[in-house]
Structure formats: C-alpha cells, structure tokens
C-alpha cells in the first residue's frame, strides 16, 4: 500500500529521522508513539504528502486515497453541521445535482419520442447506477450515524458550524474523514476533543475499518483497544512491532534486557580474547595464535543496545501558604447560557487538601464550574472562597492563551515576578526546555511542548488550590506519568477535570459526577465511584447515560427516517424501470417498423422470433414490476 525506505529529515542541521524504513498495509492499525517533539506529527505530514524529505523514497499504490486529521482546521462559514459533513461526499453530491437537473428536464419536456428525451432517460439510468454504487442512497443515513456516534444530537444537525467550539468542529472534521472511505487514515490526537462515550464509538469504528490507520495518541487505553501494531519514534530511529501499546512496551523492555545481557557477555569475551592476544604476542611459538585471535576479533559484530530517551520533566507544585479549613463553598449554584441550562441547585463544600475529580459527559458543565470557581464566568447562587485561598488554573485550552510570536524564554520572563524571574531558565530546564529550545517561538512548538510550557508558566504563580481541566491533552505518556506523580505529591487542594481513567486513578479521594443538570458527590476514589455505579469502566458509565438519551431522540425520528428512505428507494426503482420500459418499447417499435417494410429479410435473422418474443415478455414483466412498486409507493 505505502512503503517508506531510508527516510531522513533534518531541521537546522540536526536529524529528526535518519535512514528509517517501514511499510503500511491494509489492516494495519498503527499506534505512532514517542515523546513530544520526536516527530510524530511530522511523520504524518510526510505520509500525507504535505512535507518534503531530505533523502529516501516514498512509494505508494496508484490511486491510493489518504485522509488526514490535523490539529488545526479551517471551516467555511455559513454551513450547518449536516451540510459540512456532506462535504465528504463530493462525487455523490455532484451526481445528485446532475440527477436533479435531469429529473427537472423530464418533468418540463413533452417530446417523449425524441432522441433527446430518450438520451435523458439513458443518462438518468447511468447516473442512478453510479449514484447507487457510490452509496448515494445511504450517505445521509451514514452521516447521521457517524455524527451521533461522535456526540452530536439530531437538534445539532441544523445548527451553523460557527456556533460550535473548536473541539466540536474537530469532531465534524473527524466525521467527514471517517465517511470518505479512504485507504489510509492518519489521525493526530483524535481523542483530545472527545468525551468517553464518543471515544468508545470511535474505537469500534476503527477496529472494523478495513484500510490502514496510523494514530498519534497518548491515550494508553485507546491505543490498546484499537491498534495491532506500534511504531515508536525515539532519537531519530524507529522501533516497529506488531503489538498494541502495552504489549509493545513489555516486549521492548524484554528485548533491551536481552541486548544488555548479550552485550555484557560479548564484552567479557572480547576482554578475555584481548588478554590472550597480549599473552600470546610475547611468545614466538604463540604468534600465529595471536594473529588468529586478532582476525577473529576484527570480524566480531559488535552488539548494539537500543538507545533510550530517558529525559523526563521534573515537575513539582508547592503551596504558597496554608488556607483556611474551608477553601470553596457553593450554595444553590446555577448556570445557563441563554435558554440552555447547564446545571442548577448545586451545593458543595470543599475542605483544605481535598483531591476531587470532575467526571461526566461533555456539555454537562465540568469546565463551566471550573471557570466559575476561578471567577471567569458569572452565575446564580452563592460561591465563596475561603481565607487565604490562592488558585492556580490550567484551562483545557491553556496552550491557546500563549502568544505564538513570543519565544519560550520571553513567555516565561513576562509571566515571572521579582522573586522567581532569576529562576526562569532553571524552571524551563525542568520542563525539558534546554539550550537553544528556549529561543524557539511558541508558534513552532508541538501541542505537547505548548502544554509543557503552559504548565511551566503556571508554576510561576503562587497557589494553594490547583484546578486542572484536561491537563494531559497532547502530553506524551512519560510526561503524563511525571505530572501524575507531581500532583500526587501536591500538598494543597486539587480539582481535576479529566476523561482519562488511568490518569485519575490514585489522584482523587472524591468524585463529582455531572449528570442531568446536577452535580453529585461520591466519596472515595475513581475506582470506588465505578464500583458504586456497577460498571467496569468510566467509559461505560457515560455510555449508559448517552444511550438513554439517544434512544429517546431516535424514537421520534426513526419512523420518519425509515419511511423517507423506503420512499426514496421506491422512487429510484420506479425511475429505473420507466427508463428500461421506454428503451424496450422504442426497440420493439423499431422492429415492428422493419417487419412492415421488409418482413422477409427481417425474419431471416438468427433466432429472430425468440429474441422478439423475449423482448415482449421482458416488457410485460417490467410493467408488472412497475405496478407493484407504484402500489407500494402509494401505500406509503
């Protein structure tokens, strides 16, 4: 399908990749992993043909189609969600317009016996066949199915795309990509803007996808559930195994241990051989043996141990000062956006050193409540902060607040104060921005690097209450582990908004569930919460709620949709039959004319009467079929 051979890419004189090779085949579901800045997004751009290479070759099958979900997208304003999603079917929409034009012509014209009218019937038949082959009778239903799978409701379909946030627009772009039947799908962090139930749906879709998928993701559970192959980018090289992420990591460690053991044994053998050579050289009668050992040593293929990139962040969050016992108190809290109620009647009291997880579907108000607590949104009801409370806040789109035209160093210096300005370079170093990295402009940083910079920037401000909204988006798996350790060691109050169960485990001692416009507190960690809900995973908790809503929404629309689908199918079949009837009637009329003008010559053609009668029988059958389909259509 696609073969990369001896690929090398460099930036500023340093190689990002050097002489790497791999191929992609149908059925491959590849997890492309590596640390932030290792070149994962660059590799996707190279495969998509959007970036040039220094050396190497990229060979692919003719007419292969590649779909690429990027982090940055552009939308044309003025389209609804459905209209934008239908852009995935460019060829179908073109034929649909032609069919509409032909049907309009057939309605307006009365020259039924003319060649031009007959040509319209032929064109109608041809385009209808193409339309059916391309899935024209199913694309609208498929589109609605995919959009609902990604979290949209029927009411959302008619809304303008510019009324949705960037995350929801990314879902529309993902829907378009999944509907296009590409041979290769390139997905760069597809789960970043999805809630858990949508992630489950996407897992099922990709698992059943017959083409090739290459996924950049830092969601271990998603990678394990979807992929059957892992390619790791590390220090300019690749490590490629036909295993999902967790099994790949175990195998990779086992292989490295074997390499280390083999290297150790080889080093011992070389050391012993060198001692023998030194010993034999001193004796004339052993000189030939020494030469033999030297030649053997020269032919020895030195075992190389895979290099490991062990650089990780060094993160710590220190409390500024001790607050009072109660840090946040809410009474009868409510929030609406226009007529849309987010939540109401919310009461809670958060004490010093609490560790809390906010969980629930997107749109239920988790981020909204976080913003209310930090004072970014107005609200109804009472919200009080306790004595000496200082809040540190990491927003879900925190990296977007960074100025792309500033350097990493300038970003930090501008955010620092007199007490920590001299420590800026040391802080940046602990977040893996070292040497020339501090002079990079923010706009050239990867998503993970921007998140690391945003975390570093937060560490400059004093706080004793830390609110983090999806802090792991874009962070590589090693960085997520380091951040989790830092939050475990944080001695202040912690509020975490996250869909990442693996990240939440061990971090929270209570869970706030956002559901049906209310907020309910569960004492215990995320596992206790899941046991209470009698589910195996947080994904199933959210899925249950969503399925109920979808059943209610679908109940009212399913019958109308099925009726419209049947009606359209019958109309198309009737059109096909009418076109065929017209064609056969014209053919029979031509034969009848020949019989009248030149009977003897006409009937002498081989099997004339068998063919002639067969046409009449076919016409009779078509007339009966037309009658049956018309009856069915009338009954609808």
PDB file of C-alpha atoms in Angstrom, residues 65-258:
ATOM      1  CA  UNK A  65      -6.511   7.834  -1.023  1.00  0.00           C
ATOM      2  CA  UNK A  66      -5.214   9.257   2.254  1.00  0.00           C
ATOM      3  CA  UNK A  67      -7.306  11.083   4.855  1.00  0.00           C
ATOM      4  CA  UNK A  68      -5.501  13.271   7.389  1.00  0.00           C
ATOM      5  CA  UNK A  69      -6.990  14.626  10.633  1.00  0.00           C
ATOM      6  CA  UNK A  70      -4.772  17.520  11.694  1.00  0.00           C
ATOM      7  CA  UNK A  71      -4.804  19.584  14.863  1.00  0.00           C
ATOM      8  CA  UNK A  72      -5.586  22.830  13.013  1.00  0.00           C
ATOM      9  CA  UNK A  73      -8.633  23.055  10.745  1.00  0.00           C
ATOM     10  CA  UNK A  74     -10.473  25.718   8.758  1.00  0.00           C
ATOM     11  CA  UNK A  75     -14.217  25.829   8.169  1.00  0.00           C
ATOM     12  CA  UNK A  76     -16.211  27.714   5.588  1.00  0.00           C
ATOM     13  CA  UNK A  77     -18.839  29.684   7.472  1.00  0.00           C
ATOM     14  CA  UNK A  78     -22.496  29.550   6.505  1.00  0.00           C
ATOM     15  CA  UNK A  79     -22.929  25.762   6.548  1.00  0.00           C
ATOM     16  CA  UNK A  80     -24.875  23.673   9.014  1.00  0.00           C
ATOM     17  CA  UNK A  81     -23.338  20.650  10.709  1.00  0.00           C
ATOM     18  CA  UNK A  82     -25.019  18.315   8.189  1.00  0.00           C
ATOM     19  CA  UNK A  83     -24.040  20.439   5.196  1.00  0.00           C
ATOM     20  CA  UNK A  84     -20.420  20.492   6.344  1.00  0.00           C
ATOM     21  CA  UNK A  85     -20.415  16.736   6.945  1.00  0.00           C
ATOM     22  CA  UNK A  86     -21.898  16.143   3.471  1.00  0.00           C
ATOM     23  CA  UNK A  87     -18.741  17.733   2.009  1.00  0.00           C
ATOM     24  CA  UNK A  88     -17.200  14.286   2.496  1.00  0.00           C
ATOM     25  CA  UNK A  89     -19.291  13.067  -0.461  1.00  0.00           C
ATOM     26  CA  UNK A  90     -18.102  15.383  -3.226  1.00  0.00           C
ATOM     27  CA  UNK A  91     -18.656  12.878  -6.054  1.00  0.00           C
ATOM     28  CA  UNK A  92     -22.077  11.832  -4.772  1.00  0.00           C
ATOM     29  CA  UNK A  93     -23.178  15.452  -4.416  1.00  0.00           C
ATOM     30  CA  UNK A  94     -22.057  16.174  -7.996  1.00  0.00           C
ATOM     31  CA  UNK A  95     -24.108  13.260  -9.373  1.00  0.00           C
ATOM     32  CA  UNK A  96     -27.015  14.256  -7.147  1.00  0.00           C
ATOM     33  CA  UNK A  97     -27.045  17.695  -8.789  1.00  0.00           C
ATOM     34  CA  UNK A  98     -26.991  16.094 -12.265  1.00  0.00           C
ATOM     35  CA  UNK A  99     -29.877  13.774 -11.361  1.00  0.00           C
ATOM     36  CA  UNK A 100     -31.878  16.717 -10.085  1.00  0.00           C
ATOM     37  CA  UNK A 101     -31.279  18.575 -13.351  1.00  0.00           C
ATOM     38  CA  UNK A 102     -32.285  15.559 -15.477  1.00  0.00           C
ATOM     39  CA  UNK A 103     -35.458  14.928 -13.446  1.00  0.00           C
ATOM     40  CA  UNK A 104     -36.399  18.581 -13.837  1.00  0.00           C
ATOM     41  CA  UNK A 105     -35.922  18.268 -17.618  1.00  0.00           C
ATOM     42  CA  UNK A 106     -38.101  15.140 -17.721  1.00  0.00           C
ATOM     43  CA  UNK A 107     -40.869  16.982 -15.884  1.00  0.00           C
ATOM     44  CA  UNK A 108     -40.760  20.015 -18.182  1.00  0.00           C
ATOM     45  CA  UNK A 109     -40.318  18.318 -21.591  1.00  0.00           C
ATOM     46  CA  UNK A 110     -43.099  16.695 -23.651  1.00  0.00           C
ATOM     47  CA  UNK A 111     -41.127  15.361 -26.639  1.00  0.00           C
ATOM     48  CA  UNK A 112     -41.337  11.805 -25.327  1.00  0.00           C
ATOM     49  CA  UNK A 113     -40.478  10.157 -28.658  1.00  0.00           C
ATOM     50  CA  UNK A 114     -37.460  12.308 -29.455  1.00  0.00           C
ATOM     51  CA  UNK A 115     -33.854  11.076 -29.328  1.00  0.00           C
ATOM     52  CA  UNK A 116     -33.003  13.868 -26.892  1.00  0.00           C
ATOM     53  CA  UNK A 117     -35.666  12.702 -24.447  1.00  0.00           C
ATOM     54  CA  UNK A 118     -34.515   9.115 -24.813  1.00  0.00           C
ATOM     55  CA  UNK A 119     -30.924  10.245 -24.107  1.00  0.00           C
ATOM     56  CA  UNK A 120     -32.141  11.887 -20.928  1.00  0.00           C
ATOM     57  CA  UNK A 121     -33.622   8.545 -19.862  1.00  0.00           C
ATOM     58  CA  UNK A 122     -30.352   6.799 -20.654  1.00  0.00           C
ATOM     59  CA  UNK A 123     -28.356   9.414 -18.724  1.00  0.00           C
ATOM     60  CA  UNK A 124     -30.773   9.102 -15.822  1.00  0.00           C
ATOM     61  CA  UNK A 125     -30.225   5.348 -15.698  1.00  0.00           C
ATOM     62  CA  UNK A 126     -26.432   5.689 -15.941  1.00  0.00           C
ATOM     63  CA  UNK A 127     -26.206   8.318 -13.209  1.00  0.00           C
ATOM     64  CA  UNK A 128     -28.575   6.373 -10.955  1.00  0.00           C
ATOM     65  CA  UNK A 129     -26.356   3.322 -11.254  1.00  0.00           C
ATOM     66  CA  UNK A 130     -23.264   5.393 -10.411  1.00  0.00           C
ATOM     67  CA  UNK A 131     -25.164   7.007  -7.548  1.00  0.00           C
ATOM     68  CA  UNK A 132     -26.107   3.605  -6.126  1.00  0.00           C
ATOM     69  CA  UNK A 133     -22.569   2.200  -6.495  1.00  0.00           C
ATOM     70  CA  UNK A 134     -21.123   5.207  -4.649  1.00  0.00           C
ATOM     71  CA  UNK A 135     -23.629   4.770  -1.823  1.00  0.00           C
ATOM     72  CA  UNK A 136     -25.857   7.693  -2.726  1.00  0.00           C
ATOM     73  CA  UNK A 137     -28.934   6.112  -1.178  1.00  0.00           C
ATOM     74  CA  UNK A 138     -27.150   5.545   2.128  1.00  0.00           C
ATOM     75  CA  UNK A 139     -24.851   8.533   2.648  1.00  0.00           C
ATOM     76  CA  UNK A 140     -27.340  10.677   4.538  1.00  0.00           C
ATOM     77  CA  UNK A 141     -28.126   7.906   6.999  1.00  0.00           C
ATOM     78  CA  UNK A 142     -24.414   7.057   7.339  1.00  0.00           C
ATOM     79  CA  UNK A 143     -23.623  10.709   8.028  1.00  0.00           C
ATOM     80  CA  UNK A 144     -26.211  10.984  10.790  1.00  0.00           C
ATOM     81  CA  UNK A 145     -24.978   7.720  12.312  1.00  0.00           C
ATOM     82  CA  UNK A 146     -21.354   8.909  12.439  1.00  0.00           C
ATOM     83  CA  UNK A 147     -22.257  12.371  13.762  1.00  0.00           C
ATOM     84  CA  UNK A 148     -24.362  10.844  16.538  1.00  0.00           C
ATOM     85  CA  UNK A 149     -21.540   8.422  17.322  1.00  0.00           C
ATOM     86  CA  UNK A 150     -19.266  11.430  17.810  1.00  0.00           C
ATOM     87  CA  UNK A 151     -21.671  13.089  20.216  1.00  0.00           C
ATOM     88  CA  UNK A 152     -23.953  15.282  18.056  1.00  0.00           C
ATOM     89  CA  UNK A 153     -27.709  15.230  18.567  1.00  0.00           C
ATOM     90  CA  UNK A 154     -30.408  15.474  15.912  1.00  0.00           C
ATOM     91  CA  UNK A 155     -31.038  19.058  17.021  1.00  0.00           C
ATOM     92  CA  UNK A 156     -27.380  19.911  16.337  1.00  0.00           C
ATOM     93  CA  UNK A 157     -27.587  18.901  12.662  1.00  0.00           C
ATOM     94  CA  UNK A 158     -29.309  22.128  11.559  1.00  0.00           C
ATOM     95  CA  UNK A 159     -27.061  24.434  13.606  1.00  0.00           C
ATOM     96  CA  UNK A 160     -24.367  26.575  11.952  1.00  0.00           C
ATOM     97  CA  UNK A 161     -20.835  25.243  12.416  1.00  0.00           C
ATOM     98  CA  UNK A 162     -19.591  28.623  13.646  1.00  0.00           C
ATOM     99  CA  UNK A 163     -21.805  28.273  16.726  1.00  0.00           C
ATOM    100  CA  UNK A 164     -19.707  25.317  17.907  1.00  0.00           C
ATOM    101  CA  UNK A 165     -16.377  25.375  19.750  1.00  0.00           C
ATOM    102  CA  UNK A 166     -13.111  24.317  18.155  1.00  0.00           C
ATOM    103  CA  UNK A 167     -13.353  20.902  19.775  1.00  0.00           C
ATOM    104  CA  UNK A 168     -16.793  20.240  18.274  1.00  0.00           C
ATOM    105  CA  UNK A 169     -15.631  21.474  14.880  1.00  0.00           C
ATOM    106  CA  UNK A 170     -12.798  18.975  15.121  1.00  0.00           C
ATOM    107  CA  UNK A 171     -15.449  16.278  15.602  1.00  0.00           C
ATOM    108  CA  UNK A 172     -17.159  17.369  12.372  1.00  0.00           C
ATOM    109  CA  UNK A 173     -13.832  17.142  10.552  1.00  0.00           C
ATOM    110  CA  UNK A 174     -13.281  13.668  12.003  1.00  0.00           C
ATOM    111  CA  UNK A 175     -16.778  12.647  10.872  1.00  0.00           C
ATOM    112  CA  UNK A 176     -16.025  13.819   7.305  1.00  0.00           C
ATOM    113  CA  UNK A 177     -12.810  11.843   7.312  1.00  0.00           C
ATOM    114  CA  UNK A 178     -14.456   8.635   8.533  1.00  0.00           C
ATOM    115  CA  UNK A 179     -17.171   8.926   5.870  1.00  0.00           C
ATOM    116  CA  UNK A 180     -14.778   9.255   2.923  1.00  0.00           C
ATOM    117  CA  UNK A 181     -13.704   5.592   2.655  1.00  0.00           C
ATOM    118  CA  UNK A 182     -10.017   6.469   2.421  1.00  0.00           C
ATOM    119  CA  UNK A 183      -7.437   3.704   2.073  1.00  0.00           C
ATOM    120  CA  UNK A 184      -5.223   5.217   4.788  1.00  0.00           C
ATOM    121  CA  UNK A 185      -6.410   7.263   7.773  1.00  0.00           C
ATOM    122  CA  UNK A 186      -3.895   9.491   9.560  1.00  0.00           C
ATOM    123  CA  UNK A 187      -5.269  10.645  12.923  1.00  0.00           C
ATOM    124  CA  UNK A 188      -3.332  13.170  15.022  1.00  0.00           C
ATOM    125  CA  UNK A 189      -4.646  13.053  18.610  1.00  0.00           C
ATOM    126  CA  UNK A 190      -8.238  12.120  17.606  1.00  0.00           C
ATOM    127  CA  UNK A 191      -9.445  11.651  21.209  1.00  0.00           C
ATOM    128  CA  UNK A 192      -8.377  15.054  22.556  1.00  0.00           C
ATOM    129  CA  UNK A 193     -11.783  16.648  21.944  1.00  0.00           C
ATOM    130  CA  UNK A 194     -13.965  13.572  22.532  1.00  0.00           C
ATOM    131  CA  UNK A 195     -15.836  12.533  25.633  1.00  0.00           C
ATOM    132  CA  UNK A 196     -15.522   8.957  26.791  1.00  0.00           C
ATOM    133  CA  UNK A 197     -18.606   7.614  25.040  1.00  0.00           C
ATOM    134  CA  UNK A 198     -17.510   9.083  21.710  1.00  0.00           C
ATOM    135  CA  UNK A 199     -14.089   7.502  22.216  1.00  0.00           C
ATOM    136  CA  UNK A 200     -15.789   4.118  22.660  1.00  0.00           C
ATOM    137  CA  UNK A 201     -17.701   4.612  19.412  1.00  0.00           C
ATOM    138  CA  UNK A 202     -14.526   5.634  17.565  1.00  0.00           C
ATOM    139  CA  UNK A 203     -12.722   2.558  18.897  1.00  0.00           C
ATOM    140  CA  UNK A 204     -15.411   0.335  17.399  1.00  0.00           C
ATOM    141  CA  UNK A 205     -15.337   2.166  14.068  1.00  0.00           C
ATOM    142  CA  UNK A 206     -11.564   1.958  13.691  1.00  0.00           C
ATOM    143  CA  UNK A 207     -11.405  -1.681  14.803  1.00  0.00           C
ATOM    144  CA  UNK A 208     -13.759  -2.592  11.931  1.00  0.00           C
ATOM    145  CA  UNK A 209     -12.034  -0.320   9.380  1.00  0.00           C
ATOM    146  CA  UNK A 210     -10.624  -2.436   6.524  1.00  0.00           C
ATOM    147  CA  UNK A 211      -7.934   0.018   5.409  1.00  0.00           C
ATOM    148  CA  UNK A 212      -4.847   1.215   7.257  1.00  0.00           C
ATOM    149  CA  UNK A 213      -4.943   3.564  10.255  1.00  0.00           C
ATOM    150  CA  UNK A 214      -1.994   5.468  11.718  1.00  0.00           C
ATOM    151  CA  UNK A 215      -2.827   7.065  15.073  1.00  0.00           C
ATOM    152  CA  UNK A 216      -0.839   9.540  17.122  1.00  0.00           C
ATOM    153  CA  UNK A 217      -2.267   9.332  20.628  1.00  0.00           C
ATOM    154  CA  UNK A 218      -1.173   9.487  24.249  1.00  0.00           C
ATOM    155  CA  UNK A 219      -4.257   7.605  25.467  1.00  0.00           C
ATOM    156  CA  UNK A 220      -2.917   4.188  26.511  1.00  0.00           C
ATOM    157  CA  UNK A 221      -6.364   2.592  26.777  1.00  0.00           C
ATOM    158  CA  UNK A 222      -7.386   3.850  23.324  1.00  0.00           C
ATOM    159  CA  UNK A 223      -4.158   2.543  21.776  1.00  0.00           C
ATOM    160  CA  UNK A 224      -4.550  -0.854  23.444  1.00  0.00           C
ATOM    161  CA  UNK A 225      -8.181  -1.174  22.314  1.00  0.00           C
ATOM    162  CA  UNK A 226      -7.605  -0.119  18.688  1.00  0.00           C
ATOM    163  CA  UNK A 227      -4.065  -0.813  17.479  1.00  0.00           C
ATOM    164  CA  UNK A 228      -2.420  -4.058  16.392  1.00  0.00           C
ATOM    165  CA  UNK A 229       0.990  -2.534  15.684  1.00  0.00           C
ATOM    166  CA  UNK A 230       3.191   0.069  17.366  1.00  0.00           C
ATOM    167  CA  UNK A 231       5.902   2.254  15.836  1.00  0.00           C
ATOM    168  CA  UNK A 232       7.925   4.268  18.334  1.00  0.00           C
ATOM    169  CA  UNK A 233       9.968   7.281  17.245  1.00  0.00           C
ATOM    170  CA  UNK A 234      12.963   7.767  19.525  1.00  0.00           C
ATOM    171  CA  UNK A 235      16.218   9.671  18.993  1.00  0.00           C
ATOM    172  CA  UNK A 236      15.835   9.656  15.206  1.00  0.00           C
ATOM    173  CA  UNK A 237      15.183   5.911  14.932  1.00  0.00           C
ATOM    174  CA  UNK A 238      12.048   3.748  14.872  1.00  0.00           C
ATOM    175  CA  UNK A 239      11.088   0.602  16.756  1.00  0.00           C
ATOM    176  CA  UNK A 240       8.369  -1.326  14.959  1.00  0.00           C
ATOM    177  CA  UNK A 241       6.478  -4.322  16.425  1.00  0.00           C
ATOM    178  CA  UNK A 242       3.149  -5.984  15.621  1.00  0.00           C
ATOM    179  CA  UNK A 243       1.801  -5.399  19.116  1.00  0.00           C
ATOM    180  CA  UNK A 244      -0.566  -2.866  20.740  1.00  0.00           C
ATOM    181  CA  UNK A 245       0.991  -0.305  23.059  1.00  0.00           C
ATOM    182  CA  UNK A 246       1.152  -2.137  26.420  1.00  0.00           C
ATOM    183  CA  UNK A 247       2.400  -5.388  24.897  1.00  0.00           C
ATOM    184  CA  UNK A 248       4.884  -3.404  22.794  1.00  0.00           C
ATOM    185  CA  UNK A 249       6.340  -1.757  25.912  1.00  0.00           C
ATOM    186  CA  UNK A 250       6.784  -5.128  27.633  1.00  0.00           C
ATOM    187  CA  UNK A 251       8.367  -6.656  24.530  1.00  0.00           C
ATOM    188  CA  UNK A 252      10.595  -3.627  24.003  1.00  0.00           C
ATOM    189  CA  UNK A 253      11.899  -3.854  27.571  1.00  0.00           C
ATOM    190  CA  UNK A 254      12.454  -7.610  27.274  1.00  0.00           C
ATOM    191  CA  UNK A 255      14.388  -7.175  24.030  1.00  0.00           C
ATOM    192  CA  UNK A 256      16.503  -4.421  25.531  1.00  0.00           C
ATOM    193  CA  UNK A 257      17.304  -6.601  28.552  1.00  0.00           C
ATOM    194  CA  UNK A 258      18.331  -9.385  26.175  1.00  0.00           C
TER     195      UNK A 258
END
